[in-house]
Tab-separated table of C-alpha atoms in Angstrom:
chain	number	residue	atom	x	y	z
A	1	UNK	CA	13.088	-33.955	-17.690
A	2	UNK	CA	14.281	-32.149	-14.727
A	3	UNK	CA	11.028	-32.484	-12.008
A	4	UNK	CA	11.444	-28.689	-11.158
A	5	UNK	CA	10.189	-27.534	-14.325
A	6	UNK	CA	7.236	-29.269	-13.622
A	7	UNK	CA	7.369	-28.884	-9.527
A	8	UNK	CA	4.009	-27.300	-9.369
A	9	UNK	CA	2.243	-30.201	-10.997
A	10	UNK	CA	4.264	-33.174	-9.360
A	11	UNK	CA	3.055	-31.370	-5.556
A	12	UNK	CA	-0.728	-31.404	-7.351
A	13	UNK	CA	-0.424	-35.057	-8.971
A	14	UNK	CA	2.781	-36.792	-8.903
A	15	UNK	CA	1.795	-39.238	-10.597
A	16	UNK	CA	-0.324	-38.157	-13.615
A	17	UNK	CA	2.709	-35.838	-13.969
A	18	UNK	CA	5.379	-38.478	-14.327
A	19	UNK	CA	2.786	-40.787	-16.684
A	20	UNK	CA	2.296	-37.481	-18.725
A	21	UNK	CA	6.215	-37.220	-18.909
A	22	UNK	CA	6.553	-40.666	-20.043
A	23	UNK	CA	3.608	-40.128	-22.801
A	24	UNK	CA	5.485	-37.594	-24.306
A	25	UNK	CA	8.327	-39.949	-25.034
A	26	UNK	CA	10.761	-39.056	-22.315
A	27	UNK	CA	12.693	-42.261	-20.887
A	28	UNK	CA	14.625	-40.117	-17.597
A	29	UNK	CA	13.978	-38.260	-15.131
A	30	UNK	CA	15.656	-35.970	-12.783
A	31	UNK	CA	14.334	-35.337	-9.405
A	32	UNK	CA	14.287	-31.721	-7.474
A	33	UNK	CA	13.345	-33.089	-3.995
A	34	UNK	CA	9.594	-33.956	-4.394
A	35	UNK	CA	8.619	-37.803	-4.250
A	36	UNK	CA	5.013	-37.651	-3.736
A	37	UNK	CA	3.865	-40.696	-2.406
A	38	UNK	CA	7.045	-42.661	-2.380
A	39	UNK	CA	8.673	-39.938	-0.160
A	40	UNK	CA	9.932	-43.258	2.308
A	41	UNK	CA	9.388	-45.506	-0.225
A	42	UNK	CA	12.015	-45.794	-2.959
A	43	UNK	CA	10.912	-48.977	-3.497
A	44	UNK	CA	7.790	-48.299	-4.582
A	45	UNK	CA	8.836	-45.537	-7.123
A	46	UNK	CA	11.476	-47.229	-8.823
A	47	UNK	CA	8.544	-49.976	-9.139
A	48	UNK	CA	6.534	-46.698	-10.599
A	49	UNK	CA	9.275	-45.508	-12.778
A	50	UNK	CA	9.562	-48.840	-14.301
A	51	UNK	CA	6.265	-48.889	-14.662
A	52	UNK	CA	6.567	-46.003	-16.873
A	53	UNK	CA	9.544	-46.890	-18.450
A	54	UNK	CA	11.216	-44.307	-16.885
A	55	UNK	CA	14.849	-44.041	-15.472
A	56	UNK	CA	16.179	-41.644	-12.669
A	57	UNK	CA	18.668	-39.464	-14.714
A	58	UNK	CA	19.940	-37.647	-11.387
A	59	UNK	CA	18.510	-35.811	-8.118
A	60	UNK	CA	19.285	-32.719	-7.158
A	61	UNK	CA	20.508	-33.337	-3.593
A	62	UNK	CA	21.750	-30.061	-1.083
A	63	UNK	CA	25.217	-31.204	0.791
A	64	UNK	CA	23.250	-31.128	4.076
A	65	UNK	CA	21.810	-34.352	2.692
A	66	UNK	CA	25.091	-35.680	2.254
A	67	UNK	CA	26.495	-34.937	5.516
A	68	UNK	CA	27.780	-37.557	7.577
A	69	UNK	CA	24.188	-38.758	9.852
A	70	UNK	CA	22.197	-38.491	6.271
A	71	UNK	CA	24.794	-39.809	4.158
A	72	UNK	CA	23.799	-43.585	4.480
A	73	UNK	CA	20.075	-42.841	4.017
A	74	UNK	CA	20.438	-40.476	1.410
A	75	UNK	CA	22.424	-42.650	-0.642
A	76	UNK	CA	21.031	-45.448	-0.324
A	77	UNK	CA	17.239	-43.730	-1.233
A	78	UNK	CA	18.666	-43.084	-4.489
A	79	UNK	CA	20.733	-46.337	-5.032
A	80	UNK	CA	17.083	-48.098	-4.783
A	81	UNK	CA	16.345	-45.705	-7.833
A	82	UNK	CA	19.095	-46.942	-9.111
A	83	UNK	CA	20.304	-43.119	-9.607
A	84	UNK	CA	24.310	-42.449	-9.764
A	85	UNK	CA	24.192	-38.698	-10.209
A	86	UNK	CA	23.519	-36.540	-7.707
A	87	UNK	CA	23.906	-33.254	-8.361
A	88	UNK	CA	24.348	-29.843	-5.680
A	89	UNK	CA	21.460	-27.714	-7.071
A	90	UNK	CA	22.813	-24.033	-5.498
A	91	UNK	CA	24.806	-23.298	-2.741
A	92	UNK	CA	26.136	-19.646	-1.602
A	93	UNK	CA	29.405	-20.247	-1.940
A	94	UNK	CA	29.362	-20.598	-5.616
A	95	UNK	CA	29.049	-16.719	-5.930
A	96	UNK	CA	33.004	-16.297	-5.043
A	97	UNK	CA	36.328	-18.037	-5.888
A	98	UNK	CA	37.493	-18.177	-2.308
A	99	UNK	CA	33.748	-20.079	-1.439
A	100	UNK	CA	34.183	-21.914	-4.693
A	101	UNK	CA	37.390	-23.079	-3.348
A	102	UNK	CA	36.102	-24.051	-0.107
A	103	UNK	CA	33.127	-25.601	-1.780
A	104	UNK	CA	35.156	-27.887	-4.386
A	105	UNK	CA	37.095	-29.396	-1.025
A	106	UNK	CA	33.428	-30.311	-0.078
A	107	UNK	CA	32.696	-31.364	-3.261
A	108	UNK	CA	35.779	-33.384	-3.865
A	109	UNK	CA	35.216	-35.214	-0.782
A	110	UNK	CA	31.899	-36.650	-1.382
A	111	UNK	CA	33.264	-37.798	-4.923
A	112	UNK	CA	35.464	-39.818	-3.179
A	113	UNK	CA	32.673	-41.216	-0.597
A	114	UNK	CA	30.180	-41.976	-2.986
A	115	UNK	CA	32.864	-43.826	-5.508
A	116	UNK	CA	32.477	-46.807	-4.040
A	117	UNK	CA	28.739	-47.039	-4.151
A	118	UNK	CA	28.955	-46.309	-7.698
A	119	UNK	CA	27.736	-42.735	-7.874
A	120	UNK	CA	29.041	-38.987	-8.455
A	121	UNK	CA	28.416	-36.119	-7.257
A	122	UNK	CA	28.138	-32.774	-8.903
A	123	UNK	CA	27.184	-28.869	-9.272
A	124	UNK	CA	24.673	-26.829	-11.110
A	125	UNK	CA	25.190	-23.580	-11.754
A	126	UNK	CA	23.185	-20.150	-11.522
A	127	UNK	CA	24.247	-16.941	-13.254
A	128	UNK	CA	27.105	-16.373	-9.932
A	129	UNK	CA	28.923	-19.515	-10.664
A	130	UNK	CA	29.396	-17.868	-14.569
A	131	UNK	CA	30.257	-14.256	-12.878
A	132	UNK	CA	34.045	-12.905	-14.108
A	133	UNK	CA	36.159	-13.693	-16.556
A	134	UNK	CA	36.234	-16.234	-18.673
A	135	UNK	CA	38.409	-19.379	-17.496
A	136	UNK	CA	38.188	-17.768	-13.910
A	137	UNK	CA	34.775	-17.898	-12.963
A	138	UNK	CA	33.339	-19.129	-9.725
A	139	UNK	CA	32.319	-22.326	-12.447
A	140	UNK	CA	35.938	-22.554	-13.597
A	141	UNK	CA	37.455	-23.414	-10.122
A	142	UNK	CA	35.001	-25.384	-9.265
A	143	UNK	CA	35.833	-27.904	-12.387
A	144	UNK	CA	39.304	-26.956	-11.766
A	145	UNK	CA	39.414	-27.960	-8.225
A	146	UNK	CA	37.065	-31.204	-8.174
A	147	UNK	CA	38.139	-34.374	-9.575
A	148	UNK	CA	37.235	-35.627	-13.444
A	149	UNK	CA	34.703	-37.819	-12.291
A	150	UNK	CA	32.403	-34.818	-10.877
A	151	UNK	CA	29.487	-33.487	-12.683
A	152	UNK	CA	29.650	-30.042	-13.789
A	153	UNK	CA	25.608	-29.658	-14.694
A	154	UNK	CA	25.678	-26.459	-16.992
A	155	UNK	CA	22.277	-24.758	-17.114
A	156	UNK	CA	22.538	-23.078	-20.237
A	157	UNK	CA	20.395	-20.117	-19.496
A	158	UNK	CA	21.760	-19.147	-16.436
A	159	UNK	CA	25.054	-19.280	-18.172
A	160	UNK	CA	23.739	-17.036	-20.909
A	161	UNK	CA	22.167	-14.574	-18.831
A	162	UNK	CA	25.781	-14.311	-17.442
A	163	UNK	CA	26.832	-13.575	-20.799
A	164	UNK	CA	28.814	-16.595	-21.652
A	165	UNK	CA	28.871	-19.376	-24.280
A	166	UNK	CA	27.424	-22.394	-23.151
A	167	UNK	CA	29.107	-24.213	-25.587
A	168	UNK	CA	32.853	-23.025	-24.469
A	169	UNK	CA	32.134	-24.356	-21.307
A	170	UNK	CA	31.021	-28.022	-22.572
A	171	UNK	CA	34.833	-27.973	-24.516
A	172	UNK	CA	36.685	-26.418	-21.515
A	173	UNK	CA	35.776	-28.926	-19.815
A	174	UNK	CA	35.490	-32.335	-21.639
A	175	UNK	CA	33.849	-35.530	-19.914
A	176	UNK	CA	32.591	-33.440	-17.011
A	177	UNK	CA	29.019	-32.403	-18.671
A	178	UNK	CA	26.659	-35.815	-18.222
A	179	UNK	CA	23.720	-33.401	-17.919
A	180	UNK	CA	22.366	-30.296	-18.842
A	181	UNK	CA	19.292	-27.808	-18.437
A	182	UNK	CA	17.549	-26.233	-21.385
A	183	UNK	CA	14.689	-23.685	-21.132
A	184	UNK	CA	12.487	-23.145	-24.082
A	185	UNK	CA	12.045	-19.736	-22.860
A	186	UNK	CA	14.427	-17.965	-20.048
A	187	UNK	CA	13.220	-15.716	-17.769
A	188	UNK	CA	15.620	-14.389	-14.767
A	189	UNK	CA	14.058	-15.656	-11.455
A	190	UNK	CA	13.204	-18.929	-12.769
């Protein structure tokens, strides 16, 4: 479960939520930023998680996380977890090829940073990454300009609002989708 979907409950009780989410069978989870509690204590809520037999999936992590005087602390926050994939939830850039472009160098970069701590980095899209035509979408040279190893993190209703096949884009690009978001029910905005 990605925590976003349920970000108004984790801020309320973090964690009920999270024992809720386990309850219901769910065995990963992906966090959006919020750590209740454990905000400076990974420790403590990978001792939680396990607790719950949960596993961090992923985090959704913004670069300026992953810039050079957070990179250490950032990385190591989520090693504790014992989370590989981080993933860039949004950033501006993604709504055009040349900031796609620009964006994939950044992108690349980290991959190659955080290979040797055993972890990837990727991208999740929004309806701009999907804008254009098919096979030259912002999302296109992103996966075209990043190495194998990155994460391209479809969510599959943004990707339909933009009138595209989700599907297409899980072939196009074999290997590259470890994760995806689902909505039961999409609503633009959300």
């Amino acid at each position: 479960v990605q925590l976003w979907s349920v970000k108004d409950e984790i801020k309320q009780d973090f964690e009920g939520t999270l024992t809720r989410i386990a309850g219901l069978g769910f065995q990963g989870v992906e966090f959006a930023g919020e750590f209740g509690p454990y905000k400076t204590n990974p420790a403590g809520l990978k001792a939680f998680l396990d607790k719950n037999k949960l596993q961090c999936a992923g985090a959704h992590v913004h670069f300026d996380q992953l810039a050079d005087a957070r990179f250490e602390a950032t990385t190591a926050f989520y090693q504790t977890l014992g989370c590989a994939n981080l993933v860039i939830p949004m950033d501006a850039r993604g709504a055009s090829d040349e900031g796609s472009t620009a964006m994939s160098k950044e992108l690349s970069a980290l991959s190659t940073k955080l290979a040797p701590k055993g972890m990837r980095i990727g991208y999740h899209n929004h309806a701009q990454e999907m804008a254009g035509e098919v096979g030259s979408t912002p999302w296109d040279v992103i996966a075209q300009n990043t190495p194998q190893a990155s994460i391209m993190q479809q969510d599959v209703g943004w990707t339909t609002v933009a009138g595209k096949h989700p599907v297409a884009y899980v072939y196009k690009y074999p290997g590259r989708t470890v994760s995806t978001h689902y909505k039961a029910k999409f609503a633009p905005g959300t």
